[in-house]
Short mmCIF file of C-alpha atoms in Angstrom, two decimals:
data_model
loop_
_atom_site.label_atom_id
_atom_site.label_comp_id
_atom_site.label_asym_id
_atom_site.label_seq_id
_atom_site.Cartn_x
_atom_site.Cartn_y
_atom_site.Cartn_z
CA UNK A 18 -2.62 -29.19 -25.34
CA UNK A 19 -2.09 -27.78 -21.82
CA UNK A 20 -1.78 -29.91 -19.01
CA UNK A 21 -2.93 -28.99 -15.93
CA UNK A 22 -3.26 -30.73 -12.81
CA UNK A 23 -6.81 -29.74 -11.23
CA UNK A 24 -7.71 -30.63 -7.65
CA UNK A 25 -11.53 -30.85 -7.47
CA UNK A 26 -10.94 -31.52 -3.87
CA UNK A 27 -9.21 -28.00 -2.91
CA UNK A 28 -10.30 -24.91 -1.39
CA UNK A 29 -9.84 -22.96 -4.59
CA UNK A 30 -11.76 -23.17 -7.68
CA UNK A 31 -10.85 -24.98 -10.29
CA UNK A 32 -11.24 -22.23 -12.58
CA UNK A 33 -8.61 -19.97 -10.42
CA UNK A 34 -6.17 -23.00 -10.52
CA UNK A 35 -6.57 -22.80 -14.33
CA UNK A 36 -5.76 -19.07 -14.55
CA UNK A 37 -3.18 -19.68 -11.85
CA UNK A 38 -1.28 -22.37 -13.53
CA UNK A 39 -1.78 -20.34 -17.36
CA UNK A 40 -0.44 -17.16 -15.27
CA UNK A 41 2.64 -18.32 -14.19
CA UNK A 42 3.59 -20.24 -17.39
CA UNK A 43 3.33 -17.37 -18.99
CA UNK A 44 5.50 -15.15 -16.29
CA UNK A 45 7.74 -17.90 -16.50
CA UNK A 46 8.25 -17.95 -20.20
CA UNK A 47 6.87 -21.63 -20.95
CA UNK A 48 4.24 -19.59 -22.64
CA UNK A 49 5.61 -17.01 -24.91
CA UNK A 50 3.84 -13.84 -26.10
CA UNK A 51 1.88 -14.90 -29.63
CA UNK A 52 1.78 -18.64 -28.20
CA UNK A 53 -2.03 -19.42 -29.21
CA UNK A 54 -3.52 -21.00 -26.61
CA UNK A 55 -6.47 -23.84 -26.65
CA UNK A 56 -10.25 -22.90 -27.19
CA UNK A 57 -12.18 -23.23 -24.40
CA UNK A 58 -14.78 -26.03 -25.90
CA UNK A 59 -10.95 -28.40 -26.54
CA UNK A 60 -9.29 -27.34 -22.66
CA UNK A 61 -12.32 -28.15 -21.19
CA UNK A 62 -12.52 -31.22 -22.76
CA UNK A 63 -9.24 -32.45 -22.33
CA UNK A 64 -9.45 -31.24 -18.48
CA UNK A 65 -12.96 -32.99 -17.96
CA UNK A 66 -14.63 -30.10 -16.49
CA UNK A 67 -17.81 -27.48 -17.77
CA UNK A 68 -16.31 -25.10 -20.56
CA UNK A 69 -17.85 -22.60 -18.42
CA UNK A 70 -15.07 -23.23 -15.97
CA UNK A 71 -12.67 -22.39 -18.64
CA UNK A 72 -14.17 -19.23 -19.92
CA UNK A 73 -13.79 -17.88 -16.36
CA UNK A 74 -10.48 -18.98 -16.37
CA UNK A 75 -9.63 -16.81 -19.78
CA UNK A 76 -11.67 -14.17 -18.58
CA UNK A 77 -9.87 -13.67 -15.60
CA UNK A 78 -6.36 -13.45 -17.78
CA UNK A 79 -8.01 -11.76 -20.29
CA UNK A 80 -8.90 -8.96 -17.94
CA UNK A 81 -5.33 -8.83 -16.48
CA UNK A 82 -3.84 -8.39 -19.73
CA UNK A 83 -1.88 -11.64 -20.15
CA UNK A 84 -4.08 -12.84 -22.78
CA UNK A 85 -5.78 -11.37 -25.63
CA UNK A 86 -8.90 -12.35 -27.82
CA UNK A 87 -8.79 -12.11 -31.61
CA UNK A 88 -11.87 -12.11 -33.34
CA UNK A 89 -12.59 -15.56 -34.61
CA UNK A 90 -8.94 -16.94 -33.75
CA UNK A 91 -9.03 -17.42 -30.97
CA UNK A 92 -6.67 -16.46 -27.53
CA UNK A 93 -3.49 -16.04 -27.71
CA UNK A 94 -0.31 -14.70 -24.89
CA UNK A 95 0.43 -11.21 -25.28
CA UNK A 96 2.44 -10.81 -21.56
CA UNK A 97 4.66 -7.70 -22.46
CA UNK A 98 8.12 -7.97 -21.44
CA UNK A 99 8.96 -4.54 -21.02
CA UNK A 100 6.32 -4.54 -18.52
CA UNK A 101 7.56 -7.19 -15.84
CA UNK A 102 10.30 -4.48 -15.44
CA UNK A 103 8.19 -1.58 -14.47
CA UNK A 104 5.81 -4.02 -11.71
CA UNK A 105 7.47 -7.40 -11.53
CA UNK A 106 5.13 -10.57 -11.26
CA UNK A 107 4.68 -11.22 -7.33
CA UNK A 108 6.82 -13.95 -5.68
CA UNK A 109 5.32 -17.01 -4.71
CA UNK A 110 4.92 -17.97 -1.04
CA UNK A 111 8.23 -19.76 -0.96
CA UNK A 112 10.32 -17.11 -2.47
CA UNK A 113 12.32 -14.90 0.06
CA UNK A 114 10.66 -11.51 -0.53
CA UNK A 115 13.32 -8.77 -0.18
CA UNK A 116 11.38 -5.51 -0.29
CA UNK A 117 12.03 -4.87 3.84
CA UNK A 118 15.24 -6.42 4.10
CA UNK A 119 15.52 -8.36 7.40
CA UNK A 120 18.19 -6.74 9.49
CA UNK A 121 19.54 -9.47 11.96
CA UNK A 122 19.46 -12.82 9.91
CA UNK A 123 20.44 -12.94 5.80
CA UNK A 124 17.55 -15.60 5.28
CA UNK A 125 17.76 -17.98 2.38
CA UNK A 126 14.47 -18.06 -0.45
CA UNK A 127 13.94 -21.47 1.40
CA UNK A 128 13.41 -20.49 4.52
CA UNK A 129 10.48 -18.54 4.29
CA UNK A 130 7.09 -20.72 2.91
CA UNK A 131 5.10 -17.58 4.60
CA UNK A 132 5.89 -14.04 4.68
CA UNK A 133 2.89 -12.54 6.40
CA UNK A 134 4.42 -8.67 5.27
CA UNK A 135 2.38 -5.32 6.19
CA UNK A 136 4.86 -3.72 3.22
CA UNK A 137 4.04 -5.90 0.34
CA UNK A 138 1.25 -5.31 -1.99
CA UNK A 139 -0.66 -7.91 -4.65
CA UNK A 140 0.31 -6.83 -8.26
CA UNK A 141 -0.92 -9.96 -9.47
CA UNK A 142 -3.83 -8.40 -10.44
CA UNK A 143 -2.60 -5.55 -12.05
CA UNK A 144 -4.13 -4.32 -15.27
CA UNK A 145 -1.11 -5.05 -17.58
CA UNK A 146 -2.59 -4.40 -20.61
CA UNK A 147 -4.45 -1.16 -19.75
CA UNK A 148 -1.76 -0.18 -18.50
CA UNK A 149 0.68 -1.20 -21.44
CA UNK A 150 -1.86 0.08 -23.94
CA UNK A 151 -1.89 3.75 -22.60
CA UNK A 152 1.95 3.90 -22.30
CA UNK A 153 2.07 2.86 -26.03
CA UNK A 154 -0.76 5.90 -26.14
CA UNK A 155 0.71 8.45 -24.46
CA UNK A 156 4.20 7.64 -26.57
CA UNK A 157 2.59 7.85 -30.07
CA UNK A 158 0.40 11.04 -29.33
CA UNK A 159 2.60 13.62 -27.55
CA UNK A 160 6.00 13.78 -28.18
CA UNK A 161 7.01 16.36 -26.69
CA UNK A 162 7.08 14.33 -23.42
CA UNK A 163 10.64 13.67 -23.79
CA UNK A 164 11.48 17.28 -23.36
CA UNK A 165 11.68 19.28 -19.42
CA UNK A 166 8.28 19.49 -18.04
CA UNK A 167 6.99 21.84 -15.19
CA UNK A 168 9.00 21.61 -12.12
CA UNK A 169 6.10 20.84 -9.83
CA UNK A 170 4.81 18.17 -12.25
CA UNK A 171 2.83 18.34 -15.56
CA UNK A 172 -0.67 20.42 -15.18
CA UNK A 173 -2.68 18.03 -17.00
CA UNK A 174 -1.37 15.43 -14.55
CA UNK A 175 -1.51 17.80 -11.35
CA UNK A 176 -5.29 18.93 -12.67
CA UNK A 177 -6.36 15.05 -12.74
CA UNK A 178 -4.53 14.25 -8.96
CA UNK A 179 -7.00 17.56 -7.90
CA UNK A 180 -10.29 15.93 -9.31
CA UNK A 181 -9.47 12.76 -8.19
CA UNK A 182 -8.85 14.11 -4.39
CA UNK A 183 -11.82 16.15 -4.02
CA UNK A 184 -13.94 14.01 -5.17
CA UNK A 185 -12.75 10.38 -3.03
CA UNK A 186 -10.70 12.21 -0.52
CA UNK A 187 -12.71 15.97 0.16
CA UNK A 188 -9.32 17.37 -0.50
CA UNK A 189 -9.84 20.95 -1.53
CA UNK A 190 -6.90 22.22 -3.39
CA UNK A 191 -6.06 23.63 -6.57
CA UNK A 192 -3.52 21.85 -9.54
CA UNK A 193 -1.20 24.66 -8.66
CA UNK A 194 -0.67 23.60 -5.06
CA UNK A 195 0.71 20.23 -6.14
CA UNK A 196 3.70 18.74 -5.76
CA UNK A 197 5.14 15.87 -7.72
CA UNK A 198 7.63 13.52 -6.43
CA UNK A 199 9.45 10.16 -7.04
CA UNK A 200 8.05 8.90 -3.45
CA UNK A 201 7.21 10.55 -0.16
CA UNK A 202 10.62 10.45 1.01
CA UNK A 203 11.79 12.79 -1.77
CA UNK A 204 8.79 14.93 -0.57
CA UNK A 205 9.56 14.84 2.71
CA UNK A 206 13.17 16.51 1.79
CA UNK A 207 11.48 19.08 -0.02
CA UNK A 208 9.52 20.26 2.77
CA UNK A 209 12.77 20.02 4.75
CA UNK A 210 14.05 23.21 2.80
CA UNK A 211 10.51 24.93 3.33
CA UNK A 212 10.06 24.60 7.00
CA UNK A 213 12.36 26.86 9.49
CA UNK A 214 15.51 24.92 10.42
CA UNK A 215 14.93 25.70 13.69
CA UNK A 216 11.67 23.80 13.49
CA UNK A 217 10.25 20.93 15.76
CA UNK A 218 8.49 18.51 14.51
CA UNK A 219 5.98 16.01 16.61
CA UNK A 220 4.89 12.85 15.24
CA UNK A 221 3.41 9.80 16.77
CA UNK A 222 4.87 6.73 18.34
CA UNK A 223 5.10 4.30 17.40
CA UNK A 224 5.08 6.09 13.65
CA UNK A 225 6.58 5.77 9.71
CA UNK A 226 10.07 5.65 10.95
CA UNK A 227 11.52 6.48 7.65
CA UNK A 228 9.84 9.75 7.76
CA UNK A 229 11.04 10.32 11.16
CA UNK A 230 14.75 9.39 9.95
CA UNK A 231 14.44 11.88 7.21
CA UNK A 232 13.29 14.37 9.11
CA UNK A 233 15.65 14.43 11.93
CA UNK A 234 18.26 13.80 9.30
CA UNK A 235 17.82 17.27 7.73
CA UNK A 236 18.78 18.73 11.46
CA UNK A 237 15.04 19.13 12.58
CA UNK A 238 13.95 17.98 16.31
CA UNK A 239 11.75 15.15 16.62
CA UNK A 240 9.25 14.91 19.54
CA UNK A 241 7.43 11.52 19.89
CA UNK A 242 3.67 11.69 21.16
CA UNK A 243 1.98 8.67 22.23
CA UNK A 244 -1.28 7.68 20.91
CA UNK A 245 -4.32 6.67 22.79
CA UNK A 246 -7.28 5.10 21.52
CA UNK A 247 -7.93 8.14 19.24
CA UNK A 248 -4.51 8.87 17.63
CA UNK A 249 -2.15 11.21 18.81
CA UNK A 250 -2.88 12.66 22.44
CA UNK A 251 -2.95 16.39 21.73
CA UNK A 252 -2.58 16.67 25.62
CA UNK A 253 0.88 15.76 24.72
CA UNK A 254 1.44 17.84 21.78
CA UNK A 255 0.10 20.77 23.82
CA UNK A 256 2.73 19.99 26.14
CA UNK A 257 5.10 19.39 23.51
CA UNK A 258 7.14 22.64 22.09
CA UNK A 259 6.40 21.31 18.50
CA UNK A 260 5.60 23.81 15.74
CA UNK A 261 4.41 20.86 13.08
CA UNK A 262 2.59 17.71 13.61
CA UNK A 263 2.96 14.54 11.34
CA UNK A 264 0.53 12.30 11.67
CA UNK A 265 -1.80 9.77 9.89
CA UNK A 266 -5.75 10.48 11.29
CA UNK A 267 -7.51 8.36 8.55
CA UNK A 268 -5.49 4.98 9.53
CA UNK A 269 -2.40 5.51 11.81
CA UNK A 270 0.34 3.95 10.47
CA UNK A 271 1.22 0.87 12.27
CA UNK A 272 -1.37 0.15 14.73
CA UNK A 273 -4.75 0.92 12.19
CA UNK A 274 -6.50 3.75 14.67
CA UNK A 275 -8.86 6.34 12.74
CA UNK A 276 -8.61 9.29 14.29
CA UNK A 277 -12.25 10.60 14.97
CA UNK A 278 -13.53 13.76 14.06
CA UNK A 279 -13.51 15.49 17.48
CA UNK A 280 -9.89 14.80 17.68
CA UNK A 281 -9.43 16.29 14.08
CA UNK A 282 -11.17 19.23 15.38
CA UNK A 283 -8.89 19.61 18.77
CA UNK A 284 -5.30 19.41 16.32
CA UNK A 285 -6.97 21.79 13.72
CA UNK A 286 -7.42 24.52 16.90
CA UNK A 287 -3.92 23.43 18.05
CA UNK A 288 -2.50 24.69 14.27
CA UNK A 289 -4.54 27.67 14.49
CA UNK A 290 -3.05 28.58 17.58
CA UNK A 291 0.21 29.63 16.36
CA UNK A 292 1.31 30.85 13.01
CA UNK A 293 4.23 28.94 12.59
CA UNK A 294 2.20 25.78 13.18
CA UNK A 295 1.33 23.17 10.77
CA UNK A 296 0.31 19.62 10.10
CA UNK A 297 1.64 17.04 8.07
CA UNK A 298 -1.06 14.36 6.96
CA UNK A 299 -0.25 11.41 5.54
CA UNK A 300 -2.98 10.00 3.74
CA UNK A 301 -1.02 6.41 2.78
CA UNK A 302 -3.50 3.89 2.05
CA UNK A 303 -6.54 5.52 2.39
CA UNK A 304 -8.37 3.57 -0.22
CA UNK A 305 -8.85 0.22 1.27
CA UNK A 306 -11.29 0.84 4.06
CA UNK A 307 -13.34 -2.33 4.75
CA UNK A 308 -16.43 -1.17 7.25
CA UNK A 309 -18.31 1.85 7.06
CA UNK A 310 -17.56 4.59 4.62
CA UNK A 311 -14.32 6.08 3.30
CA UNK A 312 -12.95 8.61 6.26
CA UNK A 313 -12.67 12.26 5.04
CA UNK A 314 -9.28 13.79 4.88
CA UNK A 315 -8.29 16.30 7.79
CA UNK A 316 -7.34 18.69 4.94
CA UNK A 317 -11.19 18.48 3.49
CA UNK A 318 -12.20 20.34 7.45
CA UNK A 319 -9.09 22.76 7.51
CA UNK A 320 -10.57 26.12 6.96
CA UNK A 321 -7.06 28.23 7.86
CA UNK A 322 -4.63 26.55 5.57
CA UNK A 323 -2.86 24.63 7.90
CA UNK A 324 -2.70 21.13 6.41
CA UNK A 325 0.15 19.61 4.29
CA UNK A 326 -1.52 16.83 2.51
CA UNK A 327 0.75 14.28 1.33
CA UNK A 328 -0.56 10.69 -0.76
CA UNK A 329 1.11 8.38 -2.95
CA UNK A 330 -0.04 5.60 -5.26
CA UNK A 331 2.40 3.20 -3.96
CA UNK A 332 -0.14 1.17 -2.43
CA UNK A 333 -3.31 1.37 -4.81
CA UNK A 334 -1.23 0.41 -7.57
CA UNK A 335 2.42 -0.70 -7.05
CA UNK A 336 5.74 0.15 -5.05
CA UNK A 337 7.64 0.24 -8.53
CA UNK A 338 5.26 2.96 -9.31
CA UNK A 339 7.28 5.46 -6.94
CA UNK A 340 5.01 8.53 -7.48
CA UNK A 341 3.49 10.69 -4.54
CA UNK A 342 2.02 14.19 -4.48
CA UNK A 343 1.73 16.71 -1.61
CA UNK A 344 -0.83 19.64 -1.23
CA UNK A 345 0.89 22.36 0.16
CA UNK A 346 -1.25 25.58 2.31
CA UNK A 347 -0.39 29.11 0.18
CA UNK A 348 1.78 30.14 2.72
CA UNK A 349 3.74 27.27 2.34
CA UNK A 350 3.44 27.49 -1.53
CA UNK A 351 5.17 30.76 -1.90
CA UNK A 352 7.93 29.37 0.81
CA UNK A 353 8.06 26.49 -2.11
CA UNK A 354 8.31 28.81 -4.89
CA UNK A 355 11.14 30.81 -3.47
CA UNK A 356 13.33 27.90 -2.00
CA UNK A 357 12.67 24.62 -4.46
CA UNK A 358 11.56 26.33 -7.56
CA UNK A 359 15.21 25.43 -8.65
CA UNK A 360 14.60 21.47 -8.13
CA UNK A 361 13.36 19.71 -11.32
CA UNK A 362 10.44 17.27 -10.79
CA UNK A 363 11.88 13.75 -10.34
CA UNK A 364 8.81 11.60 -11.86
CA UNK A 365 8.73 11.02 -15.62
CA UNK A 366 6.82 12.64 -17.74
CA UNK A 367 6.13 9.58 -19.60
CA UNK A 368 4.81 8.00 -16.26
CA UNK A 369 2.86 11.06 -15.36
CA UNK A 370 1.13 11.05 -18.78
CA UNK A 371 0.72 7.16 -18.69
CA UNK A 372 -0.71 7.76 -14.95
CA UNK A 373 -2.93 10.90 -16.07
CA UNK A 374 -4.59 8.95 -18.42
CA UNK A 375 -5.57 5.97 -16.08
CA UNK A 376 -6.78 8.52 -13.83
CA UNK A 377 -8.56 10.32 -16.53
CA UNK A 378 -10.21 7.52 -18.38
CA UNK A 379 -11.31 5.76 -15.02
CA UNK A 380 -9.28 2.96 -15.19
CA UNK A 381 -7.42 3.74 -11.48
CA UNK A 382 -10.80 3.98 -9.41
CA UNK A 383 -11.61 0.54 -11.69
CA UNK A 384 -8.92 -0.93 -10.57
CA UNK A 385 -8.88 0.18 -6.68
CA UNK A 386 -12.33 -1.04 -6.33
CA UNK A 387 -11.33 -4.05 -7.37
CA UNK A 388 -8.69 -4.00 -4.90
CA UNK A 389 -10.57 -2.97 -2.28
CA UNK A 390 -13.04 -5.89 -2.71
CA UNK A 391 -9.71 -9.01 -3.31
CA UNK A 392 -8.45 -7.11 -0.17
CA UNK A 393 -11.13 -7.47 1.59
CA UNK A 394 -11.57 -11.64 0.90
CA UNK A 395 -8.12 -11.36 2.33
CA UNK A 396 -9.48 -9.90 5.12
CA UNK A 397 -11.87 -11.26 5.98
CA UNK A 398 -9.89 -14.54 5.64
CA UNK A 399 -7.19 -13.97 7.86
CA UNK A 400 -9.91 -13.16 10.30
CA UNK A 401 -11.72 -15.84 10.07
CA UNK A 402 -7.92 -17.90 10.23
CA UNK A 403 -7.82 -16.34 13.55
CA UNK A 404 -10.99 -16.87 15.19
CA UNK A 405 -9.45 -20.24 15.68
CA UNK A 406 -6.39 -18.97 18.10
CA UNK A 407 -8.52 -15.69 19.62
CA UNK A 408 -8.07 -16.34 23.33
CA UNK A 409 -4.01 -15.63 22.50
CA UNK A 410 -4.31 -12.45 21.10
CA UNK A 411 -6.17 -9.04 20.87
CA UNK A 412 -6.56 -7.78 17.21
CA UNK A 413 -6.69 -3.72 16.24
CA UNK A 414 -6.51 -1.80 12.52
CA UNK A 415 -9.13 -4.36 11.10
CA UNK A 416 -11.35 -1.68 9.28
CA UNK A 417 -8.59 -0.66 6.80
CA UNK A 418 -5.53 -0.97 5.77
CA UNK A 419 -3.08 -4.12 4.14
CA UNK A 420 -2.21 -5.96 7.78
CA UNK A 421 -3.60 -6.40 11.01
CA UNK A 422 -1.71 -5.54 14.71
CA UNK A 423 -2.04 -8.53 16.65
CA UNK A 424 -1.28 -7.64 20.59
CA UNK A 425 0.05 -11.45 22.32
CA UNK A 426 -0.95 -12.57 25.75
CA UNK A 427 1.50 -14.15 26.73
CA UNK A 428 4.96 -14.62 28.61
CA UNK A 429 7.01 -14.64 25.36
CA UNK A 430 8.99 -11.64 24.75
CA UNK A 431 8.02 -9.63 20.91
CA UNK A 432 10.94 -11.04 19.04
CA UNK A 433 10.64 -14.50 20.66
CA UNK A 434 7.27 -14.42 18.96
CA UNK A 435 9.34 -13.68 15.75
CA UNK A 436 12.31 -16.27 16.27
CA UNK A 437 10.01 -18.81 16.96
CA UNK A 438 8.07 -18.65 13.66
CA UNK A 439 10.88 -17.93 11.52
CA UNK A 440 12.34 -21.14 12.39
CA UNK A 441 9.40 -22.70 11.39
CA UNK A 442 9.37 -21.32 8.29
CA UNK A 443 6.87 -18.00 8.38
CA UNK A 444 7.94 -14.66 8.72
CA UNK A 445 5.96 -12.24 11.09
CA UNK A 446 7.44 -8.37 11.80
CA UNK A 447 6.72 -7.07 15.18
CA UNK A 448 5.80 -3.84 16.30
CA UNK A 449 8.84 -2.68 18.19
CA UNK A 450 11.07 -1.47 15.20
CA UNK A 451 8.39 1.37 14.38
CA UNK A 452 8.77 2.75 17.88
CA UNK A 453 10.57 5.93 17.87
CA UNK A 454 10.88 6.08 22.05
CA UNK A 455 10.17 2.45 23.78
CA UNK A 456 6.72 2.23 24.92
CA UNK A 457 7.10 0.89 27.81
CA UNK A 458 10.39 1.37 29.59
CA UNK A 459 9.97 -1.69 32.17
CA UNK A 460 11.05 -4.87 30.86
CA UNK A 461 8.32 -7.55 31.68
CA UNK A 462 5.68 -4.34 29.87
CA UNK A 463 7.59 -4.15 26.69
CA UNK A 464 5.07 -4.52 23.79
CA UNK A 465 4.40 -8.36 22.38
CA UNK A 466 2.91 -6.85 19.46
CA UNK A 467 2.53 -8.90 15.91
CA UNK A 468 1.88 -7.07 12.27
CA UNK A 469 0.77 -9.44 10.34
CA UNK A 470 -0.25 -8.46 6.15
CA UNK A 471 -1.78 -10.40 3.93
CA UNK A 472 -1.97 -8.91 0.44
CA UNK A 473 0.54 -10.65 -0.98
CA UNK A 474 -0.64 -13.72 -0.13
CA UNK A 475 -3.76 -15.82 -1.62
CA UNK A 476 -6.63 -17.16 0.96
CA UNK A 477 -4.93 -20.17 0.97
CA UNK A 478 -1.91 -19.51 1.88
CA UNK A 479 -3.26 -17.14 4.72
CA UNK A 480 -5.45 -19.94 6.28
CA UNK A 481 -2.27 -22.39 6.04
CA UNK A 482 0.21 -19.70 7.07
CA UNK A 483 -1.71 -18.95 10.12
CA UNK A 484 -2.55 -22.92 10.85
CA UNK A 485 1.28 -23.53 11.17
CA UNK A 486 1.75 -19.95 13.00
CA UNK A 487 -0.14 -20.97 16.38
CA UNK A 488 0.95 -24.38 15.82
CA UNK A 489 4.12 -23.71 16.20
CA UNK A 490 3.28 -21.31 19.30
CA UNK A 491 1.03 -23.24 20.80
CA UNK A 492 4.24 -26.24 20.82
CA UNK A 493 6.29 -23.70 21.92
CA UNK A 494 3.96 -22.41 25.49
CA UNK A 495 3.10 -19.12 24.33
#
């Protein structure tokens, strides 16, 4: 019999402490795949609480694959190996988290209980057997998988990403102006050999610095634009001598702004004033919008083929995933043809089929809602965490998005805020790293600017993590 060691006192149901504690015996091999486990009348028994309590503790691994139900036998593990290798199970709060490597101190696991990170995601949830069960699929039924495939990705694949985008995103496109890569990065080089090398490129600041790395790596000139309350100031970009634009209207990556649609309108007439001039939109985590409903893609309003829409599934369902797709303009598409044609697509075809099929069969807009609506508690949680410390702070980006941008009051410089609650034990990122050009060149005006995610993190540990947060500034004088 199990033993678990219920708290009928604590914030979180008892049922989600017995999936919790049944979850992570399993990840951690106590419970092997085939182990059977109790029935829910004898657990419930043993554990002194309503077998109903139980049941919703199965049910909840049962839906994320780490159990399975045999017809009168019972439950038993079936937590595929193989799998914790494609997504790995996420790190508790006490484990260092090294997906954003910290560049100025090499922190031990222990010195991080709370890692409030905009990058991470919660895989936690992930459908494991869906998604286990369709690999297995796509394996048995074609073959042929394992030889080349089309070098812009497989058209059963590119044909689903198509459906998919016009129909949540208002992308307009056709499977033949797809592009499939391993990432956005590896997209972003691809353009690189498309655009003119003489080329300038605009983006906003503070902005995806990676992007703006890659770009300027591959010899092109990089213009930052500062944003205003609407996105990127096309004032600027007017004045600017930039032939492309990168930016991200439908939530601006860092600081959460939605670009409105009379902005949209005034950088659509900017691109149509010139030829040679295009837009980059980066549509990263468009599918967790929280208030009002789902933004429209700037692509969906370009009438004059002007738009270079570029998403990835890296958020919706896991980093590990490493699969992105860009919609390129025909003009742009023959440019492709004649200059990449040559470069082989660098995503599996066994992950495109296994992908195409959760696409296909409905099991990715399943899953996202689901997503959406744990992402949301999150939220609304960390929020509500918050409410507590407002009179420090001013909050922006909470509409959408995996973190919030928390702007300080306060005397403290940006990365005293951060020193301050690493040494008590919680990790915070600040704003300043994603700034291509300082914001503010004066000193005592430099930004004291906070990013603060919470997916990978449960309610509990949000409400805690921000508890000890102002605690600690508050001891400190900020």
């Amino acid at each position: 019999m199990i033993t678990i060691p219920l708290d009928s006192n604590a914030a979180t149901p008892m049922y989600l402490q017995i999936y919790e504690h049944i979850k992570q015996n399993i990840i951690n091999g106590i419970l092997s795949n085939g182990t059977k486990l109790p029935s829910t009348r004898n657990l419930a028994s043993h554990l002194f609480v309503s077998r109903n309590t139980v049941e919703l503790g199965y049910e909840q691994l049962l839906s994320e694959g780490y159990i399975e139900s045999r017809q009168r036998s019972g439950y038993y593990v079936c937590f595929q190996k193989q799998m914790s290798d494609v997504i790995p199970p996420a790190p508790s709060s006490k484990e260092k988290k090294a997906a954003i490597p910290d560049t100025r101190t090499d922190l031990k696991e222990t010195d991080v209980s709370y890692r409030f990170s905009p990058f991470d995601v919660d895989i936690s949830h992930f459908p494991f057997r869906t998604w286990n069960q369709l690999s297995k699929n796509s394996l048995y039924d074609a073959p042929e998988l394992f030889l080349s495939g089309d070098h812009q990705g497989d058209p059963a694949f590119r044909k689903a990403i198509a459906d998919y985008l016009y129909h949540s995103r208002g992308v307009n496109c056709q499977p033949e102006q797809i592009i499939i890569g391993a990432g956005v990065d590896y997209l972003l080089l691809l353009l690189s050999r498309i655009f003119p090398s003489h080329a300038t490129i605009a983006m906003e600041n503070p902005a995806y610095v990676r992007a703006e790395k890659i770009l300027s790596g591959q010899g092109f000139s990089i213009r930052p634009i500062p944003l205003d309350e609407h996105g990127m100031s096309v004032d600027r970009l007017n004045d600017s001598d930039a032939d492309i634009a990168y930016v991200t209207p439908s939530h601006q990556y860092p600081l959460g702004i939605v670009m409105p649609i009379q902005r949209r309108m005034e950088l659509l007439k900017w691109a149509r004033q010139k030829e040679a001039r295009f837009i980059i939109e980066d549509d990263h985590d468009s599918e967790f919008r929280y208030k009002g409903k789902p933004i429209p893609s700037l692509q969906g309003y370009d009438t004059c083929q002007k738009v270079i829409y570029i998403g990835t599934f890296s958020k919706a369902i896991a980093p590990a995933i490493r699969i992105s797709y860009m919609v390129l303009p025909d003009s742009l598409y023959e440019r492709y043809q004649k200059n990449c044609n040559y470069f082989s697509c660098s995503v599996s075809r066994v992950d495109q089929a296994i992908l195409t099929a959760f696409l296909t069969q409905g099991y990715f807009e399943r899953h996202v809602n689901r997503m959406r609506k744990i992402y949301k508690a999150k939220h609304d949680c960390m929020l509500s965490a918050l409410k507590k410390w407002g009179y420090h702070y001013k909050i922006e980006g909470e509409n959408a998005g995996l973190h919030l941008v928390l702007h300080f009051h306060t005397s403290a410089s940006e990365q005293e805020l951060i020193d301050t609650a690493l040494a008590n034990g919680i990790q915070v990122f600040g704003l300043s790293p994603h700034c291509l050009v300082p914001i503010s060149r004066h000193p005592k005006e430099e930004p004291k600017t906070l990013l603060l995610g919470y997916a990978n993190l449960s309610e509990s540990e949000i409400e805690e993590g921000i508890r000890q947060l102002f605690q600690c500034y508050k001891k400190a004088g900020y």
